[in-house]
Amino acid sequence: MAARSLGAREVRALAHPLRLRMLEALSHGPATASMLARDLGESSGATSYHLRSLAAAGIIVEDLDRRKGRERWWRRDPERVGLISSAPAEDPEYDAAVAQLESTMIGRDDEALRRYLHQRGEGEHSDEWRESAFIGGWTVYATRAEVEELSEHVVTWLRARRKPPEARDPDATLVYVTFRALPQTPTAGEDPP
């Protein structure tokens, strides 16, 4: 099923760093607020609150098959998690929600880069991982269709690596992957390197 575009309410629900981390954790399988709190180094009160916010926006659903007593299990709703596309015409609420989410995403990228550079400087990664890690960017001319094809390829590759712990390769390491394809207006006489 193709992902649908998210609305302002859903985008606003995602525009919180802890909610994004929780949603990523749920991509590996269902979890409780207590499990997420332990895995993310947060309080169960905080994870419970943010789980309810994600559920109210329809991004996650309770996994009733796993419920035991008061323990509530949550999972991503693959039919409800979509992509951010164009805003409805003249919708300032949607634009504000997207701006908030973009700010959160940029902050996450900056924090991941800062953490990696610090850990690299402290020698926390093996020589092999330091050689495999990548920071870079290119400027190219591409059509919208070509960028959509690239985005689809990247997302497909990433989704194939989202597995529960028992299904992961024992040599797998947590890797933060960021991807951007941003149209640019060239300055006079500029050509891609």
Short mmCIF file of N, CA, C and O in Angstrom, two decimals, residues 2 14 21 38 68 89 97 100 105 124 136 142 150 156 189 192:
data_model
loop_
_atom_site.label_atom_id
_atom_site.label_comp_id
_atom_site.label_asym_id
_atom_site.label_seq_id
_atom_site.Cartn_x
_atom_site.Cartn_y
_atom_site.Cartn_z
N ALA A 2 0.60 2.18 -0.84
CA ALA A 2 1.40 3.41 -0.90
C ALA A 2 1.11 4.28 0.31
O ALA A 2 -0.01 4.37 0.79
N LEU A 14 4.37 14.39 15.41
CA LEU A 14 5.72 13.87 15.15
C LEU A 14 6.81 14.87 15.49
O LEU A 14 7.97 14.49 15.64
N ARG A 21 11.96 9.36 18.35
CA ARG A 21 12.78 8.24 18.82
C ARG A 21 11.90 7.05 19.18
O ARG A 21 12.25 5.89 18.90
N ARG A 38 12.91 2.33 29.29
CA ARG A 38 14.20 1.69 29.57
C ARG A 38 15.16 1.83 28.38
O ARG A 38 16.30 2.21 28.53
N LYS A 68 -1.89 -7.46 28.43
CA LYS A 68 -2.01 -8.33 29.60
C LYS A 68 -2.33 -7.44 30.79
O LYS A 68 -1.48 -6.65 31.22
N ALA A 89 -3.62 23.86 -0.05
CA ALA A 89 -3.49 25.27 -0.43
C ALA A 89 -3.80 26.19 0.74
O ALA A 89 -4.80 26.01 1.43
N ALA A 97 3.24 23.29 11.28
CA ALA A 97 3.57 21.94 11.78
C ALA A 97 4.77 21.38 11.05
O ALA A 97 5.67 20.79 11.65
N GLN A 100 7.93 23.04 12.26
CA GLN A 100 8.32 22.52 13.57
C GLN A 100 8.99 21.15 13.41
O GLN A 100 10.02 20.87 14.03
N MET A 105 13.89 17.63 13.01
CA MET A 105 14.73 16.72 12.23
C MET A 105 16.14 17.28 12.05
O MET A 105 17.12 16.54 12.17
N GLU A 124 35.97 5.66 20.03
CA GLU A 124 34.94 4.70 20.46
C GLU A 124 34.52 3.74 19.36
O GLU A 124 33.82 2.77 19.64
N GLY A 136 28.90 13.30 3.56
CA GLY A 136 29.18 13.89 2.25
C GLY A 136 27.92 14.42 1.60
O GLY A 136 26.82 14.32 2.15
N ALA A 142 18.72 16.87 -11.55
CA ALA A 142 17.84 15.71 -11.60
C ALA A 142 16.41 16.19 -11.77
O ALA A 142 16.07 17.31 -11.42
N LEU A 150 15.14 7.92 -6.31
CA LEU A 150 16.22 7.82 -5.33
C LEU A 150 15.65 7.69 -3.92
O LEU A 150 16.07 6.84 -3.13
N THR A 156 13.35 2.08 0.87
CA THR A 156 13.24 0.62 0.77
C THR A 156 14.45 -0.05 1.43
O THR A 156 14.29 -1.02 2.18
N GLY A 189 26.45 31.27 -13.05
CA GLY A 189 27.61 30.55 -13.51
C GLY A 189 27.95 29.30 -12.71
O GLY A 189 28.95 28.65 -12.96
N PRO A 192 27.41 22.02 -11.00
CA PRO A 192 27.77 21.07 -9.95
C PRO A 192 29.23 20.63 -10.04
O PRO A 192 29.77 20.54 -11.14
#
